[in-house]
């Protein structure tokens, strides 16, 4: 069994009634060919846009707009630029043929050719047009799919690394950033600082005003901390619950203490004459800072533990304070 021939949509553009009638009879006998006739060249481009032909058969010499101008107009229209155009001319003229092909014609026949030849050429050009359209559509869908996949991957990466409540980095993001900055500081012999910070007495705030107010408090604190970070490389993450972590690349102890103190004062100032803060009562934070120029013998986990220990000391000493951890060497905490 032979494969079914794709349907050819043929638009005929000719001002001669006898030629149009002949073509109707010849081509209308084939069930795989659908015809549309345009007897006026001025209407041909709009008719083609509407009919969406897979082949255009057209005369060359017509009143008003001639076949050459019409060819140029097809090729200027984006949706018709690649539709095959077969010229049916009464003259077998080499110069005319050359001009037609230069303007974008796909074929040139002296009218009227033998039926078997005309139908064969129509099917050939129509099949090429259909194949091109299907290929272009498939390519377009592939490009759209690739763009959507890329966008989805970017979004997924962001969602995997961003805390949903605050919009800052989450714990996964912190772990990745800390490992990356630790390795970079090791390679470049640069200082690295870590600030661990925690909202003071947050459970009391949450119990007093409810979880909605508690969530808003965490979001507002995250925004306040973000405002204090001046460099793109400084990274704020929600470490867990009401605890945050700030990674400060290329920052020594003095610089880290300045950042931490600025953050402490910013949070403390939220409730002082700042009705727009939206907080239900004054809130403070405690900060623990650890600084180190990592070497091969240094231990990143020990640095995190040291910053956490400094945070504990800030809490123990009365809260709303900044404390720096003991200096670290070879991954061990040393007495100050």
mmCIF file of N, CA and C in Angstrom, residues 165-216:
data_model
loop_
_atom_site.group_PDB
_atom_site.id
_atom_site.type_symbol
_atom_site.label_atom_id
_atom_site.label_comp_id
_atom_site.label_asym_id
_atom_site.label_seq_id
_atom_site.Cartn_x
_atom_site.Cartn_y
_atom_site.Cartn_z
ATOM 1 N N UNK A 165 10.383 31.735 52.832
ATOM 2 C CA UNK A 165 9.789 32.783 53.665
ATOM 3 C C UNK A 165 10.478 34.127 53.459
ATOM 4 N N UNK A 166 11.799 34.124 53.464
ATOM 5 C CA UNK A 166 12.540 35.391 53.484
ATOM 6 C C UNK A 166 13.102 35.812 52.128
ATOM 7 N N UNK A 167 13.286 34.860 51.222
ATOM 8 C CA UNK A 167 13.881 35.185 49.932
ATOM 9 C C UNK A 167 15.398 35.228 49.947
ATOM 10 N N UNK A 168 16.021 35.015 51.104
ATOM 11 C CA UNK A 168 17.483 34.933 51.155
ATOM 12 C C UNK A 168 17.879 33.469 50.983
ATOM 13 N N UNK A 169 19.187 33.204 50.977
ATOM 14 C CA UNK A 169 19.637 31.831 50.818
ATOM 15 C C UNK A 169 19.142 30.934 51.946
ATOM 16 N N UNK A 170 18.939 29.649 51.627
ATOM 17 C CA UNK A 170 18.549 28.699 52.653
ATOM 18 C C UNK A 170 19.775 27.922 53.152
ATOM 19 N N UNK A 171 19.546 26.916 53.961
ATOM 20 C CA UNK A 171 20.667 26.167 54.544
ATOM 21 C C UNK A 171 21.471 25.460 53.446
ATOM 22 N N UNK A 172 20.781 24.925 52.447
ATOM 23 C CA UNK A 172 21.483 24.279 51.342
ATOM 24 C C UNK A 172 22.405 25.288 50.636
ATOM 25 N N UNK A 173 21.873 26.493 50.427
ATOM 26 C CA UNK A 173 22.646 27.548 49.782
ATOM 27 C C UNK A 173 23.849 27.935 50.637
ATOM 28 N N UNK A 174 23.643 28.017 51.940
ATOM 29 C CA UNK A 174 24.741 28.366 52.844
ATOM 30 C C UNK A 174 25.857 27.330 52.770
ATOM 31 N N UNK A 175 25.499 26.057 52.838
ATOM 32 C CA UNK A 175 26.516 24.998 52.816
ATOM 33 C C UNK A 175 27.349 25.070 51.539
ATOM 34 N N UNK A 176 26.665 25.287 50.400
ATOM 35 C CA UNK A 176 27.382 25.353 49.123
ATOM 36 C C UNK A 176 28.279 26.584 49.066
ATOM 37 N N UNK A 177 27.751 27.727 49.494
ATOM 38 C CA UNK A 177 28.526 28.967 49.442
ATOM 39 C C UNK A 177 29.711 28.909 50.405
ATOM 40 N N UNK A 178 29.494 28.347 51.570
ATOM 41 C CA UNK A 178 30.572 28.271 52.554
ATOM 42 C C UNK A 178 31.707 27.396 52.036
ATOM 43 N N UNK A 179 31.361 26.270 51.441
ATOM 44 C CA UNK A 179 32.389 25.379 50.900
ATOM 45 C C UNK A 179 33.152 26.060 49.767
ATOM 46 N N UNK A 180 32.439 26.792 48.915
ATOM 47 C CA UNK A 180 33.077 27.462 47.785
ATOM 48 C C UNK A 180 34.007 28.581 48.263
ATOM 49 N N UNK A 181 33.538 29.387 49.200
ATOM 50 C CA UNK A 181 34.357 30.489 49.693
ATOM 51 C C UNK A 181 35.540 29.991 50.516
ATOM 52 N N UNK A 182 35.350 28.900 51.232
ATOM 53 C CA UNK A 182 36.450 28.305 51.998
ATOM 54 C C UNK A 182 37.571 27.854 51.046
ATOM 55 N N UNK A 183 37.184 27.172 49.967
ATOM 56 C CA UNK A 183 38.176 26.706 48.995
ATOM 57 C C UNK A 183 38.880 27.877 48.332
ATOM 58 N N UNK A 184 38.121 28.916 47.981
ATOM 59 C CA UNK A 184 38.712 30.079 47.326
ATOM 60 C C UNK A 184 39.692 30.792 48.263
ATOM 61 N N UNK A 185 39.276 30.958 49.529
ATOM 62 C CA UNK A 185 40.157 31.621 50.496
ATOM 63 C C UNK A 185 41.441 30.818 50.711
ATOM 64 N N UNK A 186 41.314 29.492 50.700
ATOM 65 C CA UNK A 186 42.491 28.629 50.826
ATOM 66 C C UNK A 186 43.449 28.834 49.663
ATOM 67 N N UNK A 187 42.902 28.812 48.437
ATOM 68 C CA UNK A 187 43.735 28.941 47.242
ATOM 69 C C UNK A 187 44.427 30.295 47.176
ATOM 70 N N UNK A 188 43.718 31.341 47.564
ATOM 71 C CA UNK A 188 44.229 32.703 47.404
ATOM 72 C C UNK A 188 44.856 33.267 48.677
ATOM 73 N N UNK A 189 44.881 32.458 49.744
ATOM 74 C CA UNK A 189 45.428 32.908 51.042
ATOM 75 C C UNK A 189 44.751 34.199 51.488
ATOM 76 N N UNK A 190 43.438 34.216 51.429
ATOM 77 C CA UNK A 190 42.636 35.379 51.795
ATOM 78 C C UNK A 190 41.891 35.096 53.102
ATOM 79 N N UNK A 191 41.579 36.155 53.863
ATOM 80 C CA UNK A 191 40.788 35.949 55.079
ATOM 81 C C UNK A 191 39.321 35.666 54.742
ATOM 82 N N UNK A 192 38.675 34.944 55.611
ATOM 83 C CA UNK A 192 37.252 34.628 55.460
ATOM 84 C C UNK A 192 36.605 34.795 56.827
ATOM 85 N N UNK A 193 35.450 35.435 56.855
ATOM 86 C CA UNK A 193 34.739 35.609 58.121
ATOM 87 C C UNK A 193 33.330 35.053 58.011
ATOM 88 N N UNK A 194 32.844 34.585 59.132
ATOM 89 C CA UNK A 194 31.491 34.046 59.218
ATOM 90 C C UNK A 194 30.795 34.667 60.412
ATOM 91 N N UNK A 195 29.580 35.143 60.195
ATOM 92 C CA UNK A 195 28.775 35.720 61.268
ATOM 93 C C UNK A 195 27.525 34.873 61.438
ATOM 94 N N UNK A 196 27.357 34.328 62.639
ATOM 95 C CA UNK A 196 26.126 33.609 62.978
ATOM 96 C C UNK A 196 25.295 34.542 63.854
ATOM 97 N N UNK A 197 24.009 34.684 63.547
ATOM 98 C CA UNK A 197 23.182 35.606 64.315
ATOM 99 C C UNK A 197 21.795 35.015 64.554
ATOM 100 N N UNK A 198 21.186 35.420 65.641
ATOM 101 C CA UNK A 198 19.943 34.807 66.080
ATOM 102 C C UNK A 198 19.059 35.881 66.722
ATOM 103 N N UNK A 199 17.760 35.836 66.409
ATOM 104 C CA UNK A 199 16.815 36.794 67.003
ATOM 105 C C UNK A 199 16.662 36.470 68.488
ATOM 106 N N UNK A 200 16.835 37.474 69.316
ATOM 107 C CA UNK A 200 16.748 37.270 70.764
ATOM 108 C C UNK A 200 15.301 37.024 71.193
ATOM 109 N N UNK A 201 15.129 36.020 72.056
ATOM 110 C CA UNK A 201 13.831 35.734 72.683
ATOM 111 C C UNK A 201 12.701 35.639 71.648
ATOM 112 N N UNK A 202 13.022 34.988 70.522
ATOM 113 C CA UNK A 202 12.018 34.931 69.458
ATOM 114 C C UNK A 202 10.813 34.092 69.850
ATOM 115 N N UNK A 203 11.009 33.042 70.604
ATOM 116 C CA UNK A 203 9.884 32.202 71.018
ATOM 117 C C UNK A 203 8.873 33.015 71.814
ATOM 118 N N UNK A 204 9.374 33.903 72.662
ATOM 119 C CA UNK A 204 8.470 34.755 73.437
ATOM 120 C C UNK A 204 7.662 35.671 72.502
ATOM 121 N N UNK A 205 8.325 36.226 71.492
ATOM 122 C CA UNK A 205 7.640 37.086 70.503
ATOM 123 C C UNK A 205 6.589 36.271 69.750
ATOM 124 N N UNK A 206 6.975 35.083 69.317
ATOM 125 C CA UNK A 206 6.078 34.225 68.539
ATOM 126 C C UNK A 206 4.860 33.817 69.362
ATOM 127 N N UNK A 207 5.087 33.458 70.612
ATOM 128 C CA UNK A 207 3.969 33.044 71.493
ATOM 129 C C UNK A 207 3.037 34.202 71.781
ATOM 130 N N UNK A 208 3.600 35.409 71.904
ATOM 131 C CA UNK A 208 2.793 36.579 72.257
ATOM 132 C C UNK A 208 1.936 37.064 71.088
ATOM 133 N N UNK A 209 2.477 37.012 69.876
ATOM 134 C CA UNK A 209 1.772 37.632 68.741
ATOM 135 C C UNK A 209 1.318 36.648 67.662
ATOM 136 N N UNK A 210 1.690 35.401 67.792
ATOM 137 C CA UNK A 210 1.239 34.397 66.833
ATOM 138 C C UNK A 210 2.247 34.141 65.719
ATOM 139 N N UNK A 211 2.008 33.041 65.013
ATOM 140 C CA UNK A 211 2.969 32.609 63.987
ATOM 141 C C UNK A 211 3.011 33.545 62.780
ATOM 142 N N UNK A 212 1.896 34.157 62.434
ATOM 143 C CA UNK A 212 1.886 35.076 61.296
ATOM 144 C C UNK A 212 2.788 36.268 61.587
ATOM 145 N N UNK A 213 2.641 36.824 62.792
ATOM 146 C CA UNK A 213 3.496 37.938 63.198
ATOM 147 C C UNK A 213 4.946 37.481 63.328
ATOM 148 N N UNK A 214 5.132 36.244 63.781
ATOM 149 C CA UNK A 214 6.480 35.708 63.900
ATOM 150 C C UNK A 214 7.161 35.564 62.550
ATOM 151 N N UNK A 215 6.392 35.081 61.571
ATOM 152 C CA UNK A 215 6.949 34.958 60.223
ATOM 153 C C UNK A 215 7.304 36.333 59.657
ATOM 154 N N UNK A 216 6.429 37.310 59.897
ATOM 155 C CA UNK A 216 6.709 38.661 59.406
ATOM 156 C C UNK A 216 7.970 39.211 60.061
#
